[in-house]
Tab-separated table of C-alpha atoms and ligand atoms in Angstrom:
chain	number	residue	atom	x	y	z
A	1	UNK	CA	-8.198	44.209	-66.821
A	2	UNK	CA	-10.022	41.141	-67.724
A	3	UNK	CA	-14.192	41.821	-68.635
A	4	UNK	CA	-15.844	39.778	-66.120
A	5	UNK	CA	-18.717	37.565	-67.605
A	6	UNK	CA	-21.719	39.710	-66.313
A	7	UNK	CA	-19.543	42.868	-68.027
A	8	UNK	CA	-19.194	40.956	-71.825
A	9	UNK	CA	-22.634	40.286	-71.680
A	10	UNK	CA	-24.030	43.322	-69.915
A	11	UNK	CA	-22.507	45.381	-73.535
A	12	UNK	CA	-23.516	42.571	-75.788
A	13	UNK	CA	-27.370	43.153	-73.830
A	14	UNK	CA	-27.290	46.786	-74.375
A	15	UNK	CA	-26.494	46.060	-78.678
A	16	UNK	CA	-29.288	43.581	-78.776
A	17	UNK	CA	-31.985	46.451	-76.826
A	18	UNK	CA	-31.513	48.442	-79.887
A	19	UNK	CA	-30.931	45.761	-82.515
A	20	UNK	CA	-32.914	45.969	-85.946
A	21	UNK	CA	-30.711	44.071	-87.960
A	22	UNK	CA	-34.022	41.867	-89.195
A	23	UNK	CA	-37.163	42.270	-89.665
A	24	UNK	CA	-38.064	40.389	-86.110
A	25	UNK	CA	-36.898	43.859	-84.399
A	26	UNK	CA	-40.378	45.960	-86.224
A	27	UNK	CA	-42.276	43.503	-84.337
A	28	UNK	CA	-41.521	43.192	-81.134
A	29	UNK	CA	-42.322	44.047	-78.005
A	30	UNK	CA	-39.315	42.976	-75.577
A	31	UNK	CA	-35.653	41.480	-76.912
A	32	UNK	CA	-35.770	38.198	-75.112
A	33	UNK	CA	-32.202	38.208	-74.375
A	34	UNK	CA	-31.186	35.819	-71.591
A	35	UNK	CA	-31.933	34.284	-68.234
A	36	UNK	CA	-30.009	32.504	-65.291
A	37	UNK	CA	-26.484	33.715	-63.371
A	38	UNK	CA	-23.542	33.715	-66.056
A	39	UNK	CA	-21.330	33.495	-63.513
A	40	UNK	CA	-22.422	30.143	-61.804
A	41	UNK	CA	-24.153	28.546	-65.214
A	42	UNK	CA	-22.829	25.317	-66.402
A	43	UNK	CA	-24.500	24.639	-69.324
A	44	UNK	CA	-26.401	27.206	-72.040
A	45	UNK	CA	-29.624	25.756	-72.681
A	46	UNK	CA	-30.564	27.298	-76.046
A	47	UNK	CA	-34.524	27.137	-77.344
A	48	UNK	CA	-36.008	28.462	-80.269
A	49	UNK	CA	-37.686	31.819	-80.543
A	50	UNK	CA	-39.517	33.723	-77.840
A	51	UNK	CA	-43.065	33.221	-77.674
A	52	UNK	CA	-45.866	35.536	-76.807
A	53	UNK	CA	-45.641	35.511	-72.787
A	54	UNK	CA	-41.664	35.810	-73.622
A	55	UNK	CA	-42.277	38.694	-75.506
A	56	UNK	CA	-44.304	40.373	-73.400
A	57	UNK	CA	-41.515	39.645	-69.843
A	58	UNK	CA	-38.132	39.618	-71.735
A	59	UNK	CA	-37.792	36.532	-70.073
A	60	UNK	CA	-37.001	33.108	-72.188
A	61	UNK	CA	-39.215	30.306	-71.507
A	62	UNK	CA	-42.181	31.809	-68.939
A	63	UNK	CA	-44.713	30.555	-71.011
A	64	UNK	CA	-46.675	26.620	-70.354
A	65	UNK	CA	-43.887	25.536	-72.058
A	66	UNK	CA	-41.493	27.325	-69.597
A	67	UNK	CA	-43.431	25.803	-66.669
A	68	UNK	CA	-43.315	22.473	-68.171
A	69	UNK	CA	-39.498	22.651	-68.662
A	70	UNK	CA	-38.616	23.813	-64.902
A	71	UNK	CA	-41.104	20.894	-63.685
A	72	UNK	CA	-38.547	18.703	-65.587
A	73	UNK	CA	-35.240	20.805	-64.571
A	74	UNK	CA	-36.343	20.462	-60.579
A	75	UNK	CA	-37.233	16.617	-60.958
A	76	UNK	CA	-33.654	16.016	-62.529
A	77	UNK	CA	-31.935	18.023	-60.089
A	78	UNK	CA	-30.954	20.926	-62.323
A	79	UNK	CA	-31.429	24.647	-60.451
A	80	UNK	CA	-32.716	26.994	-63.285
A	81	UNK	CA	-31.355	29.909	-61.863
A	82	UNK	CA	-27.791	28.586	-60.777
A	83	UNK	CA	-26.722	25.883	-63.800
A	84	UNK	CA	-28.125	27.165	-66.694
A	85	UNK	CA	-27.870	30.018	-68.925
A	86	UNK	CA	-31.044	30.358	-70.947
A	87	UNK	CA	-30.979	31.460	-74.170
A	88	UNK	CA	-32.514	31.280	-77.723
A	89	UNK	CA	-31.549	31.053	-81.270
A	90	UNK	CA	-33.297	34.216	-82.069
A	91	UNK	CA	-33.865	37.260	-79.343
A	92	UNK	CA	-37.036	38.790	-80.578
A	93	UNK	CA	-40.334	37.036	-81.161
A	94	UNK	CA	-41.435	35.610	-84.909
A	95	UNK	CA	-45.298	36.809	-85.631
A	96	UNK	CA	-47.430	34.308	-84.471
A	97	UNK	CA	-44.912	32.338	-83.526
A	98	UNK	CA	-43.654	30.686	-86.714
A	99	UNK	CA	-40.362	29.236	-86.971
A	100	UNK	CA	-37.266	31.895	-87.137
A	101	UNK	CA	-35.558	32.113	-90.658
A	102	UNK	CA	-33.030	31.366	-91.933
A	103	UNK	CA	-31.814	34.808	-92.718
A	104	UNK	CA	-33.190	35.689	-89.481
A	105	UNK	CA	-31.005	33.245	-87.209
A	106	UNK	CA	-27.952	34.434	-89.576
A	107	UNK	CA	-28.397	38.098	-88.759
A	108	UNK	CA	-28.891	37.275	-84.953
A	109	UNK	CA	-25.909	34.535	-84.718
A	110	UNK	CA	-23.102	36.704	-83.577
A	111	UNK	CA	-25.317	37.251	-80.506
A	112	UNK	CA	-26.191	33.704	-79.918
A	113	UNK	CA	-22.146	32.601	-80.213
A	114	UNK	CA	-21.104	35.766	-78.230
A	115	UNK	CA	-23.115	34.403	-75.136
A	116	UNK	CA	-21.871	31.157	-75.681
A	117	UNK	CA	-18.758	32.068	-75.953
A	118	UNK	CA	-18.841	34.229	-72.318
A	119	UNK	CA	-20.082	31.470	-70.169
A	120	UNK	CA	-17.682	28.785	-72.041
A	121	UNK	CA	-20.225	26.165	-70.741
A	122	UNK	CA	-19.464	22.457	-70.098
A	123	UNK	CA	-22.230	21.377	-72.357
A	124	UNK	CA	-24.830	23.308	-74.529
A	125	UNK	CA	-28.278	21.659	-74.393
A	126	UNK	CA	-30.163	22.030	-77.751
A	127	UNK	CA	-34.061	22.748	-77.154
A	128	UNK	CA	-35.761	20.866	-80.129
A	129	UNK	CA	-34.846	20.597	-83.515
A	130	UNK	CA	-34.340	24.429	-84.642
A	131	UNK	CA	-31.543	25.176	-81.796
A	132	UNK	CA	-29.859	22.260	-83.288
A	133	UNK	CA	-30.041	23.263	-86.812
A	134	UNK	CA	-27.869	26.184	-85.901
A	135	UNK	CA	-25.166	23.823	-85.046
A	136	UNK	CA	-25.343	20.693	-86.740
A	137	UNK	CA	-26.319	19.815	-90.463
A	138	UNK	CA	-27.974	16.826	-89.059
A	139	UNK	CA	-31.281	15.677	-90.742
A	140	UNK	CA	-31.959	12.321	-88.151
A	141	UNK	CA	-35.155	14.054	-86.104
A	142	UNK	CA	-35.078	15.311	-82.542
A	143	UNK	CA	-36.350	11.833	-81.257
A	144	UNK	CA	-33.868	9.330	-82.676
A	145	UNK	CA	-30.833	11.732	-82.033
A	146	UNK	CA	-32.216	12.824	-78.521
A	147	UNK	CA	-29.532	12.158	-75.460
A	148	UNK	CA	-26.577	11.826	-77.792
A	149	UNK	CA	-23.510	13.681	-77.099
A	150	UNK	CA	-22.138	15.476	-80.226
A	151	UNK	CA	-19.169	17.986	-80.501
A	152	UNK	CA	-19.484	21.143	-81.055
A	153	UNK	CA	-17.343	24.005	-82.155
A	154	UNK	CA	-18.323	28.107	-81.318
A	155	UNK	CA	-15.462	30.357	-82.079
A	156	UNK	CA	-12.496	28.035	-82.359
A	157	UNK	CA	-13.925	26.533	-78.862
A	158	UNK	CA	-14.623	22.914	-78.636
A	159	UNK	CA	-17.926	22.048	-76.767
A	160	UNK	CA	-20.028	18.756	-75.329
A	161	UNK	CA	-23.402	19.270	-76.867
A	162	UNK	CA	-26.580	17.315	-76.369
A	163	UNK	CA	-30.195	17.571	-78.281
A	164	UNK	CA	-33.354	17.548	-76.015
A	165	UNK	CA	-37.233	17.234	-76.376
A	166	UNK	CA	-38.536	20.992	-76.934
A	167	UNK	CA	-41.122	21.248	-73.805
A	168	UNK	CA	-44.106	22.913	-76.091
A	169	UNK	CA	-43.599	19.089	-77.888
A	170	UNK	CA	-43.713	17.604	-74.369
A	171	UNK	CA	-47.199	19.932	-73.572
A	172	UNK	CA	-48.941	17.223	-76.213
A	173	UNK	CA	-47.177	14.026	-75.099
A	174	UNK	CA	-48.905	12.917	-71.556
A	175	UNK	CA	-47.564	9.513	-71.215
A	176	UNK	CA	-45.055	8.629	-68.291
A	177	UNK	CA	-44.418	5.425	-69.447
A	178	UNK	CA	-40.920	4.262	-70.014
A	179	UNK	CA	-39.501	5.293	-73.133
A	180	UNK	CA	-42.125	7.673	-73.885
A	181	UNK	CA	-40.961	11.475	-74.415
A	182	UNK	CA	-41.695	12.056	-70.877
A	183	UNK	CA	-39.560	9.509	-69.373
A	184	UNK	CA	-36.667	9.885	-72.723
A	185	UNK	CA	-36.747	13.881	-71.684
A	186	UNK	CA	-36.214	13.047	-67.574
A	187	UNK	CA	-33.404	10.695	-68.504
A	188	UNK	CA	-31.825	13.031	-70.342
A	189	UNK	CA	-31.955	16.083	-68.141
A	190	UNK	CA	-30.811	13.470	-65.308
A	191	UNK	CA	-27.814	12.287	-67.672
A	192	UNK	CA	-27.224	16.507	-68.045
A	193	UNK	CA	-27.200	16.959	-64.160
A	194	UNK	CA	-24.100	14.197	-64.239
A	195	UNK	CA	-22.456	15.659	-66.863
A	196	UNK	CA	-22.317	19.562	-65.387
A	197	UNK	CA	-21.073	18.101	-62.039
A	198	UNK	CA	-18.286	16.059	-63.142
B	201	SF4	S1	-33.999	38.788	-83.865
B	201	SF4	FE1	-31.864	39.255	-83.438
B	201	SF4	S2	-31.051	40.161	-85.339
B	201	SF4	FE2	-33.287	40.263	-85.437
B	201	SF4	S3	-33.772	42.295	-84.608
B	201	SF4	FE3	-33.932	40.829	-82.920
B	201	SF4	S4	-31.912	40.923	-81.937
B	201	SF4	FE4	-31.685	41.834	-83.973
């Protein structure tokens, strides 16, 4: 019989608890491994790292950066808990929150494309410019590539993918103007919402 979604990723979970493959694993406090219902999600929203209040829940994006993005996910029409899978490129948090390395998002990848791969999304949002790197050899920055759709591949699987502001970069950027991050980030969550409901 078929593993249902919640099953795959219920086993993949229980690997990742008691992973120490690098050196992330000495340090922290909670394996941030997921949030949202696999079995509704349309689209895998993937951020960077977990950050201290992650750490602390085991819950991706809780922090003011969190609160920031689900301000954004409600005005665009986007349920957190029912459309999206949450995840990051690395599960357990980098000291003081520097940026994952490379090493580090190699020896965590098979967990990253694994969930991907069980909830077979209809489009994979990259959070700022380090979910992307683990996709795309692109050098153009976050803000002129923003809102494109690119293709992606995961396991022999052909995907929609789209690059989005990182909230934390957002938490600096106050303006509501048009074409200011604010507005460019609400467009493109609002061009997301279109895309999962075709
Ligand atoms: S970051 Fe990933 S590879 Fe490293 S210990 Fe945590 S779960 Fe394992």
């Amino acid at each position: 019989m078929e593993k249902t979604k919640q099953t795959r990723l219920d086993e993949l979970k229980k690997e990742c608890l008691n992973c120490q493959k690098c050196e992330l694993g000495k340090t922290r406090t909670n394996v941030v491994f997921s949030d949202g219902n696999p079995e509704t999600a349309k689209a895998v929203l993937i951020g960077e790292a977990p950050g201290e209040n992650e750490d602390l829940t085991g819950t991706p994006f809780v922090g003011r950066a969190g609160k920031l993005l689900n301000e954004f996910l409600e005005k665009a029409g986007i349920s957190r808990e029912k459309d999206l899978y949450i995840i990051n490129t690395v599960k357990c948090r980098p000291p003081k929150n520097r940026v994952p390395e490379k090493e580090e998002k190699k020896q965590c990848e098979n967990y990253l494309m694994e969930q991907i791969d069980t909830i077979s999304p209809k489009i994979i949002i990259f959070c700022g410019a380090t979910a992307l790197k683990s996709f795309s050899d692109s050098k153009t920055p976050i803000s002129k590539i923003r809102g494109q759709i690119m293709d992606i591949e995961v396991k022999g699987k052909k995907y929609k993918g789209i690059p989005i502001f990182h909230p934390s970069f957002l938490l600096r950027k106050h303006s509501l103007e048009p074409g200011e991050p604010r507005d460019l980030m609400l467009k493109d969550l609002k061009n997301i919402k279109s895309l999962i409901n075709e």
